[in-house]
Short mmCIF file of C-alpha atoms in Angstrom, two decimals:
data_model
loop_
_atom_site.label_atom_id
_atom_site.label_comp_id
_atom_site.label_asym_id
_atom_site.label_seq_id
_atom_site.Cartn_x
_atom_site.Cartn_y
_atom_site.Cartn_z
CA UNK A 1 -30.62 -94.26 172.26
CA UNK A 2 -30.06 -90.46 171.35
CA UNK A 3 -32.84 -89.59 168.39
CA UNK A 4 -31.50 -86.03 168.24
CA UNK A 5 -28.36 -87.70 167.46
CA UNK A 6 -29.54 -90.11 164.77
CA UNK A 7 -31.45 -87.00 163.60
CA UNK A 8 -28.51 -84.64 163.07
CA UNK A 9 -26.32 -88.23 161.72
CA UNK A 10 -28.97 -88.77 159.05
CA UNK A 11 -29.33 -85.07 158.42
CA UNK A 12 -25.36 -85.11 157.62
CA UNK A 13 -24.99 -87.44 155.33
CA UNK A 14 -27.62 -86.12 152.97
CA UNK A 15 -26.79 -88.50 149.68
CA UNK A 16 -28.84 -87.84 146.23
CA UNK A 17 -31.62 -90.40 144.89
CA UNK A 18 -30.42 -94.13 143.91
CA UNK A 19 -27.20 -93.15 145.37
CA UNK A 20 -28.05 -92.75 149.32
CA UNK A 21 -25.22 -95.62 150.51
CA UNK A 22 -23.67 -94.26 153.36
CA UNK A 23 -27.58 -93.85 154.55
CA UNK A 24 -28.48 -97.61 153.61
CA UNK A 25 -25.82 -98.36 155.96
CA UNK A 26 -26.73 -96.38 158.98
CA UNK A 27 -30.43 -97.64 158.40
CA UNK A 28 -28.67 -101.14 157.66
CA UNK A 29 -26.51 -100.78 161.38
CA UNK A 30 -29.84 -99.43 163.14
CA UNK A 31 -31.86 -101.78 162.31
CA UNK A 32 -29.19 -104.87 163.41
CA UNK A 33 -28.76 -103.25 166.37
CA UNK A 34 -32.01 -103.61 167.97
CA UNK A 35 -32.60 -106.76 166.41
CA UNK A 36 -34.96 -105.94 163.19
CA UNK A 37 -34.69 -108.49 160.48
CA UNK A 38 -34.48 -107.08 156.93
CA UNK A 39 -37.03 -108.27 154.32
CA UNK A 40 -34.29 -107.08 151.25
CA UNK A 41 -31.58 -104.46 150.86
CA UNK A 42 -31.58 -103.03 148.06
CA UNK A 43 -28.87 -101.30 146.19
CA UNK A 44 -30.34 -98.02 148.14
CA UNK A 45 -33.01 -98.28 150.73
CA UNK A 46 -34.49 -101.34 151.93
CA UNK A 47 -37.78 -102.81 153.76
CA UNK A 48 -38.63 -105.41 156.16
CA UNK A 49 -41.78 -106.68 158.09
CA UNK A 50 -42.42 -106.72 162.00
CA UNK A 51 -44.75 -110.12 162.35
CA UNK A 52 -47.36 -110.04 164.76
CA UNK A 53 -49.69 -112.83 163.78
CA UNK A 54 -52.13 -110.73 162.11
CA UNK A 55 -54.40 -110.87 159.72
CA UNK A 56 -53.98 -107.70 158.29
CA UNK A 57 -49.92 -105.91 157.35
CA UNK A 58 -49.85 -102.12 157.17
CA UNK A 59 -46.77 -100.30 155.71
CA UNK A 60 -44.97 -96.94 156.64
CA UNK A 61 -42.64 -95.34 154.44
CA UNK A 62 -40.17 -93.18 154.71
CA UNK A 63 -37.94 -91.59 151.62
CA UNK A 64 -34.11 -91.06 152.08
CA UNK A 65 -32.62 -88.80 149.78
CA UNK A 66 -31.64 -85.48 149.80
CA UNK A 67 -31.21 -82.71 146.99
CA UNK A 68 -28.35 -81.40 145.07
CA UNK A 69 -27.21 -77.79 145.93
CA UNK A 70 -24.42 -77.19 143.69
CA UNK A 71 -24.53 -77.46 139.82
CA UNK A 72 -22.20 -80.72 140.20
CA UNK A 73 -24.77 -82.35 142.05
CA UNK A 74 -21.76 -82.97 144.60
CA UNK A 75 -22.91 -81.63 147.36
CA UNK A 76 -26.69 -82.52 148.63
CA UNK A 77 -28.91 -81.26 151.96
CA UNK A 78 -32.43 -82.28 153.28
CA UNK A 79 -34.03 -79.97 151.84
CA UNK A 80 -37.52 -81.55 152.06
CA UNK A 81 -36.67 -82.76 156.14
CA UNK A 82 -36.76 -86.50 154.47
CA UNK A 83 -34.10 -87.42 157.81
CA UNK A 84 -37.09 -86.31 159.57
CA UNK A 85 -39.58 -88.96 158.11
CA UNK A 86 -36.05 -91.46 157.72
CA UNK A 87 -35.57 -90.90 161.94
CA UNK A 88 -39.20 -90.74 163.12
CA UNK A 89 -39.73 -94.49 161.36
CA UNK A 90 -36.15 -95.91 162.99
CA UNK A 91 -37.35 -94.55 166.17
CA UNK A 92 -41.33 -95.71 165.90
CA UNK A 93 -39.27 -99.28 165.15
CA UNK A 94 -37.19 -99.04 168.13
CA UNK A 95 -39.84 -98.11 170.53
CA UNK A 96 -42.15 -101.08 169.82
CA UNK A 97 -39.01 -103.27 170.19
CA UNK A 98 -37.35 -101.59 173.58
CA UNK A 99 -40.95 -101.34 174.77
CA UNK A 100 -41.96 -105.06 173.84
CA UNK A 101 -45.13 -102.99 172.30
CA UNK A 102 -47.62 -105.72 170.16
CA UNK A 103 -49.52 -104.52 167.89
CA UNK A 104 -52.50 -105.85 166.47
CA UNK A 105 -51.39 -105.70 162.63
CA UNK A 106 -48.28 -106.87 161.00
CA UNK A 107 -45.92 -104.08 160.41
CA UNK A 108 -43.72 -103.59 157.03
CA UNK A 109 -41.37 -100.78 157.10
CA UNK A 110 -40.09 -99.22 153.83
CA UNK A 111 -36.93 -96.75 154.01
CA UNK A 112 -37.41 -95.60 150.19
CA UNK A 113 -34.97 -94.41 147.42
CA UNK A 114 -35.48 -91.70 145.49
CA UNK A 115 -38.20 -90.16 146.16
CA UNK A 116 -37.08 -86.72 144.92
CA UNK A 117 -37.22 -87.81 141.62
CA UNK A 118 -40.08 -89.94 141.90
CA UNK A 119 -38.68 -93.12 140.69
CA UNK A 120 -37.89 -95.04 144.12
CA UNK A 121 -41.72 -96.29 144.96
CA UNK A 122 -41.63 -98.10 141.58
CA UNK A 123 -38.46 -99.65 142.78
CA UNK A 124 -39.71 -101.12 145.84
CA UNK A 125 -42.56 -102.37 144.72
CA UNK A 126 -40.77 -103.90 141.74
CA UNK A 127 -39.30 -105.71 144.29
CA UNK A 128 -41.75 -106.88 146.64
CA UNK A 129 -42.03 -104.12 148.87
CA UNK A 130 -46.04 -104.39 148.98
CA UNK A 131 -46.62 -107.76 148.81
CA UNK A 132 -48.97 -109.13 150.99
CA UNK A 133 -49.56 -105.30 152.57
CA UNK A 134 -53.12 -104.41 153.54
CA UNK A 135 -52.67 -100.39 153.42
CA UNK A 136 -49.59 -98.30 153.13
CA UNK A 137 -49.08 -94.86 155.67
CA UNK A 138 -46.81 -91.82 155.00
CA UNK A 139 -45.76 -88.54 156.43
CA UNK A 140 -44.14 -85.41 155.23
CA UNK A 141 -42.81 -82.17 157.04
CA UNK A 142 -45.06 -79.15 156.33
CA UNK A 143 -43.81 -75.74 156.75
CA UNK A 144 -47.43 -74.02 156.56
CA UNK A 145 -49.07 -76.16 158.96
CA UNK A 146 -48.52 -75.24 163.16
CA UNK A 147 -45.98 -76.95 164.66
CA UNK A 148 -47.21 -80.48 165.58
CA UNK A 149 -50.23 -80.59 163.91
CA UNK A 150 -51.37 -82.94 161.41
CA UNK A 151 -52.95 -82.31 158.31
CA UNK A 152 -55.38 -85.38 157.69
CA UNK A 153 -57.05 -84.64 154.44
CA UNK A 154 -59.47 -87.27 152.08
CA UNK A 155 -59.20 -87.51 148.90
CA UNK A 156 -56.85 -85.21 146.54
CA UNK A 157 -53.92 -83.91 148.12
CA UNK A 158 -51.10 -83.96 145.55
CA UNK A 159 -51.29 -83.01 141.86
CA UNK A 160 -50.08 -85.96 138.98
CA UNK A 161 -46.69 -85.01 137.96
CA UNK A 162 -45.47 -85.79 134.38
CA UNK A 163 -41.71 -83.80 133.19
CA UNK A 164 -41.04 -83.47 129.73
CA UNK A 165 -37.70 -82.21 127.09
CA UNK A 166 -38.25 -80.67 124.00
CA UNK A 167 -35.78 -81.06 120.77
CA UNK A 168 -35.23 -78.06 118.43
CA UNK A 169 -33.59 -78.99 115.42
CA UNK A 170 -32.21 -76.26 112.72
CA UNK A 171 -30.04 -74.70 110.72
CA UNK A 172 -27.43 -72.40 112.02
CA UNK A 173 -26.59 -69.15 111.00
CA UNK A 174 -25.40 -65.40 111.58
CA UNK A 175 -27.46 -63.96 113.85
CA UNK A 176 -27.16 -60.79 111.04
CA UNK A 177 -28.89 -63.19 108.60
CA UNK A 178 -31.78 -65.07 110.00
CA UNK A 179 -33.20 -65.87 106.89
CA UNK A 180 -30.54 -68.38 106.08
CA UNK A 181 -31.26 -70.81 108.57
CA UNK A 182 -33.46 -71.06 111.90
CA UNK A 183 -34.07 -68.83 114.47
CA UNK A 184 -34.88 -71.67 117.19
CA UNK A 185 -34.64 -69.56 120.21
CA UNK A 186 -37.65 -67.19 118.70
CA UNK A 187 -39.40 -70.86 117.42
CA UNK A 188 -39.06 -71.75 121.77
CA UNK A 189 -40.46 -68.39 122.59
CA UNK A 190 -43.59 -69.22 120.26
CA UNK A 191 -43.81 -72.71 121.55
CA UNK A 192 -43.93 -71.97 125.30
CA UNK A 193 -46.24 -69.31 125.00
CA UNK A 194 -48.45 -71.56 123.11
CA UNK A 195 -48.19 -74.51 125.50
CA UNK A 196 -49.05 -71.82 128.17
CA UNK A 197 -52.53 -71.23 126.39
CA UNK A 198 -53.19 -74.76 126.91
CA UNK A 199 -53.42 -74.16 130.30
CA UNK A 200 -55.46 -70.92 130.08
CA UNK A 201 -57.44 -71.40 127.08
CA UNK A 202 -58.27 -75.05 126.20
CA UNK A 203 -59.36 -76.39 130.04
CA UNK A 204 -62.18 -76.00 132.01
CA UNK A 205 -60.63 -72.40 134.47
CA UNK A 206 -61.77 -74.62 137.48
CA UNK A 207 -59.81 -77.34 136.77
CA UNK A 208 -56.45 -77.26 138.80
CA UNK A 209 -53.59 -77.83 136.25
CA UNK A 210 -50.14 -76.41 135.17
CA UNK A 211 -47.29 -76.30 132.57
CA UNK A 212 -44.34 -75.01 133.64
CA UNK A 213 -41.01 -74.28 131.65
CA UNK A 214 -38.13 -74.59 134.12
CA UNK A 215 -34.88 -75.07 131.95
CA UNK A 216 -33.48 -73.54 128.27
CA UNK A 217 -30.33 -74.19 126.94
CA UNK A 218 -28.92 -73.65 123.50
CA UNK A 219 -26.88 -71.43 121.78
CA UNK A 220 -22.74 -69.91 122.19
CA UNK A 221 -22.70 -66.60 121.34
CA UNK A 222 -25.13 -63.35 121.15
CA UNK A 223 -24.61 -63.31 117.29
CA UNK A 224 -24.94 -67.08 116.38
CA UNK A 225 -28.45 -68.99 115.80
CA UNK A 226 -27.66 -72.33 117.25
CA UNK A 227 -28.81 -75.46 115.29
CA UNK A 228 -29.82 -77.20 118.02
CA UNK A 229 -32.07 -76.06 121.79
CA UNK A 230 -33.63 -77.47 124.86
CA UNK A 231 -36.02 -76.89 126.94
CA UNK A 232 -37.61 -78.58 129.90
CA UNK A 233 -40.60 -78.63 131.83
CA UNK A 234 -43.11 -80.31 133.63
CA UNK A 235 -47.08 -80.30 133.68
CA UNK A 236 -49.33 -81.16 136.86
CA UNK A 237 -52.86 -82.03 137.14
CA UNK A 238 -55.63 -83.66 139.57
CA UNK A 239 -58.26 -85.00 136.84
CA UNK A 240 -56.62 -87.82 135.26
CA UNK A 241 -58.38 -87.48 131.76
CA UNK A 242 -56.11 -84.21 131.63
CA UNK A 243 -53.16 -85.78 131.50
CA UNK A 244 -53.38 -87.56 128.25
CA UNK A 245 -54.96 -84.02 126.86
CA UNK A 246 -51.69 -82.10 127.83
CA UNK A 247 -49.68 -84.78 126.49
CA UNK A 248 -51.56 -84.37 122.90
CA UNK A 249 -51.51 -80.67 122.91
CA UNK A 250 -47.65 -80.47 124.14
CA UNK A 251 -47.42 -82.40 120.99
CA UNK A 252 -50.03 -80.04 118.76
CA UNK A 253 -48.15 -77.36 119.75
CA UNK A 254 -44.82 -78.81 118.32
CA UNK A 255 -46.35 -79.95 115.31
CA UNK A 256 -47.62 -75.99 114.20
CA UNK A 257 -44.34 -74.48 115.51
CA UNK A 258 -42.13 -76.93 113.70
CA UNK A 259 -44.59 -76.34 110.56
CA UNK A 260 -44.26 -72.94 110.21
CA UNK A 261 -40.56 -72.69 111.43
CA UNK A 262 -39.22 -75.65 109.21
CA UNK A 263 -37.60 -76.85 111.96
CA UNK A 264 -37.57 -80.72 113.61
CA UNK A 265 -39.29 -80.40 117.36
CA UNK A 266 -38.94 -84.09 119.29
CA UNK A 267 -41.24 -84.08 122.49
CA UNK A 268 -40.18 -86.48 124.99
CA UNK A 269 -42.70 -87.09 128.00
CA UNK A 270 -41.46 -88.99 130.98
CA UNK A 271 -42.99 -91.64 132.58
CA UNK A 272 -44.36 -89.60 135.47
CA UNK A 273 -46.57 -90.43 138.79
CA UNK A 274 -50.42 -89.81 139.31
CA UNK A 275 -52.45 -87.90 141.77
CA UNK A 276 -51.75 -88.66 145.65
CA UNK A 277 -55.54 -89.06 146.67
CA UNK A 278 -56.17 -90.56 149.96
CA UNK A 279 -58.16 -93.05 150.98
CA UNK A 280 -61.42 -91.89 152.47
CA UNK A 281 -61.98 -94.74 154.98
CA UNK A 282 -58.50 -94.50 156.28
CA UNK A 283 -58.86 -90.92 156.69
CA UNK A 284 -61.62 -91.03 158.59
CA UNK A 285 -59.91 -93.97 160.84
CA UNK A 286 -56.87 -91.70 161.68
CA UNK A 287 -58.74 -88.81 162.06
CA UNK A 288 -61.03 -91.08 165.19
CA UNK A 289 -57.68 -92.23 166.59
CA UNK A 290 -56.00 -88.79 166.79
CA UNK A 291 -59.55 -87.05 168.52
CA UNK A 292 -59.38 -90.50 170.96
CA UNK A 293 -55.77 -89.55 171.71
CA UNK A 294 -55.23 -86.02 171.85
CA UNK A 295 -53.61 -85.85 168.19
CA UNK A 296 -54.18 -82.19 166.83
CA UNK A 297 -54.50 -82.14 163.66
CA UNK A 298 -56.35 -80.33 160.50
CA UNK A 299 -58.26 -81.40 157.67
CA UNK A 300 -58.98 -78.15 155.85
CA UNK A 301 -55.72 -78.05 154.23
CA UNK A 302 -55.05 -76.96 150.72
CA UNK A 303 -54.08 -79.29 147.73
CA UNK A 304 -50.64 -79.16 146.33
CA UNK A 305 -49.54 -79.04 142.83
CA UNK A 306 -46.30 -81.20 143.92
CA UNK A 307 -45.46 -84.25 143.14
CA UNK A 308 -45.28 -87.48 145.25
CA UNK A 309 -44.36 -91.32 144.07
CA UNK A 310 -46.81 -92.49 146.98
CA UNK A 311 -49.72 -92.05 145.10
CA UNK A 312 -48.06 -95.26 142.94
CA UNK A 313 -48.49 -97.63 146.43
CA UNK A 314 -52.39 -96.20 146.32
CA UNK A 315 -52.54 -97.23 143.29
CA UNK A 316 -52.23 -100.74 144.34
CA UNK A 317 -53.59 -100.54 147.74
CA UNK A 318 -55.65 -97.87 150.20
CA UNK A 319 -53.24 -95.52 151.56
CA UNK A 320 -53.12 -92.19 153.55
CA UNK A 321 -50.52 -89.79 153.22
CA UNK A 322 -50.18 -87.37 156.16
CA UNK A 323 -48.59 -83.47 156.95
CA UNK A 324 -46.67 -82.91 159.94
CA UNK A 325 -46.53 -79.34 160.90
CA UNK A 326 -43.12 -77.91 161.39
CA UNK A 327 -44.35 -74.09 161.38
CA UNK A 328 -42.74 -72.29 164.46
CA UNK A 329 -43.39 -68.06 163.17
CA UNK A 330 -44.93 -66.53 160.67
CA UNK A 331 -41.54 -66.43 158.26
CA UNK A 332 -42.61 -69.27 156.24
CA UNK A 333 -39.53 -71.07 154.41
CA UNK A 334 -40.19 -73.06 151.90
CA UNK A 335 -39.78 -77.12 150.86
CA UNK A 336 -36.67 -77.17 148.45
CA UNK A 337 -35.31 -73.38 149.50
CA UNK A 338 -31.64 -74.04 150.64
CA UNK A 339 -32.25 -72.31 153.99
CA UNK A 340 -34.93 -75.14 154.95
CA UNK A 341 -34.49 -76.47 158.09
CA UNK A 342 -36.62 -78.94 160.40
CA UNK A 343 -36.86 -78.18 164.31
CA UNK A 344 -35.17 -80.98 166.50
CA UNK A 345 -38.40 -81.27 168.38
CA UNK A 346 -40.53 -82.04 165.14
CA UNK A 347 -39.31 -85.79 165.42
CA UNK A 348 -40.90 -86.37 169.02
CA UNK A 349 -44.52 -85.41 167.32
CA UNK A 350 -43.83 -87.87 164.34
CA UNK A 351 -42.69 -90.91 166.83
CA UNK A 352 -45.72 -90.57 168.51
CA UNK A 353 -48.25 -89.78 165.77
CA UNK A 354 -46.82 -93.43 164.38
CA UNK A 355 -47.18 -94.89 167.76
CA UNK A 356 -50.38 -93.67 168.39
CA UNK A 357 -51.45 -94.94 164.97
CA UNK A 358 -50.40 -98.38 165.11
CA UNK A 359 -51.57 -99.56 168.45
CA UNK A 360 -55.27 -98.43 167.03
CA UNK A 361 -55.05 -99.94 164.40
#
């Protein structure tokens, strides 16, 4: 069986979150072909569990979606290599079958929805996805790290993630006579520069956290002050007593803008997902297993103020979520730029970092 060509398959179909169907299916087809049995399929994504007689069930994830690159949101690439992680756990599956590999833990695989809007984690485990599972493993391409190294680091390694809209409400108006109704453009300008001093003023400096305004929309013509105007953002952080502090002063700060602008601000928070922080006894596990086996990896590597719906399986059970390197020069292209692209030969280093993994465990 060709993985290049599942690779390049996968990496052409490229679906957005909670609608990945034409992936489902491949994975479905895979799977059936080399005899897997399927736990649950799921409207996207599914998982299943390789029984060994063990006492103890690990899980590997993988995520399957892609992101938009047109303003329709009707055309979608990999833009984050998740065909990578979607191949290298098809192929880790198909080795310990063709291979008649036994392990000595039960394996439960998770092909994931969503991921790129951090909402498909909650969905598998809503459905079962980690029940009876011991400790959950995942992987994701790395475009700073050397290519086919690992970066294995304890404890913090993603930031919490939380997005947010905010509602102006006013009265519209000639832009020639501001006074007669609300200038709600100049009322965002105030508000974002005071959520911004949140950030800079109000929180310990050595504290890693951000607000960030990604998104304003309102008003139709250069002399016109719109009634209504949107704007959206999100807010990271690693400390988890920040979060509910951002949330209140997001709010603060719409309360004294709306005050002295007489104008109706609505702040809506989304349910968002915490810090990935990995487990510092399975670090240290993987970390033996790769120096037993020749695995190169790193440990030194810096914390990311991304977001990642892993951390919600670790916060059920232990779990470890590990870079891949895919760096091949020293032009650096970034997760999400529409240029990304993941070398062919990154998969071989993810089959056998999986391999390695689970017949040491």
């Amino acid at each position: 069986m060709d993985k290049y060509k599942v690779l390049h398959d996968l990496e052409s179909l490229a679906e957005p979150s909670f609608k990945e169907y034409k992936t489902t299916d491949y994975i479905i087809r895979f799977l059936k072909n080399i005899n897997i049995g399927i736990d649950k399929r799921l409207k996207t994504g599914c998982f299943g569990t390789i029984n060994f007689n063990a006492k103890k069930t690990v899980a590997i994830r993988a995520d399957i979606d892609a992101l938009p690159i047109n303003t329709e949101k009707t055309e979608c690439r990999h833009l984050c290599g998740h065909h990578l992680h979607t191949t290298a756990l098809l192929f880790t599956l198909y080795e310990i079958v063709n291979k008649k590999i036994k392990l000595n833990v039960n394996l439960r695989y998770i092909f994931q929805p969503a991921e790129e809007i951090v909402s498909g984690a909650k969905v598998i485990i809503g459905e079962g996805g980690l029940d009876g599972v011991d400790e959950i493993y995942g992987l994701h391409v790395d475009p700073d790290i050397e290519l086919g190294v690992m970066g294995i680091k304890p404890g913090e390694l993603m930031a919490g993630s939380n997005h947010f809209e905010v509602d102006f409400k006013g009265k519209s108006t000639h832009g020639a006579y501001p006074h007669l109704g609300n200038d709600l453009i100049v009322a965002a300008a105030d508000f974002i520069n005071m959520a911004q001093k949140i950030v800079s003023r109000k929180i310990d400096p050595l504290k890693e956290k951000l607000i960030t305004f990604g998104k304003i929309e309102g008003g139709t013509a250069g002399n016109i002050l719109s009634d209504r105007l949107k704007i959206l953002g999100t807010f990271r952080y690693f400390d988890k007593e920040l979060k509910s502090f951002l949330m209140d002063e997001l709010k603060k700060c719409a309360e004294s803008v709306s005050r002295f602008y007489d104008i109706k601000i609505d702040v809506d928070i989304k349910e968002g997902t915490p810090p990935v922080i990995n487990d510092e006894i399975l670090t240290n596990n993987i970390q033996k297993i790769c120096d037993k086996n020749g695995i190169r990896y790193v440990s030194d590597i810096q914390k990311s103020m991304g977001g990642e719906d892993f951390s919600l399986y670790q916060e059920r059970i232990p779990g470890l979520f590990v870079r891949l390197g895919i760096k091949e020069s020293d032009e650096i292209i970034p997760l999400h730029n529409i240029n990304f692209k993941v070398p062919d030969r990154v998969i071989d280093y993810a089959v056998n970092f999986w391999l390695v993994l689970l017949k040491n465990l």
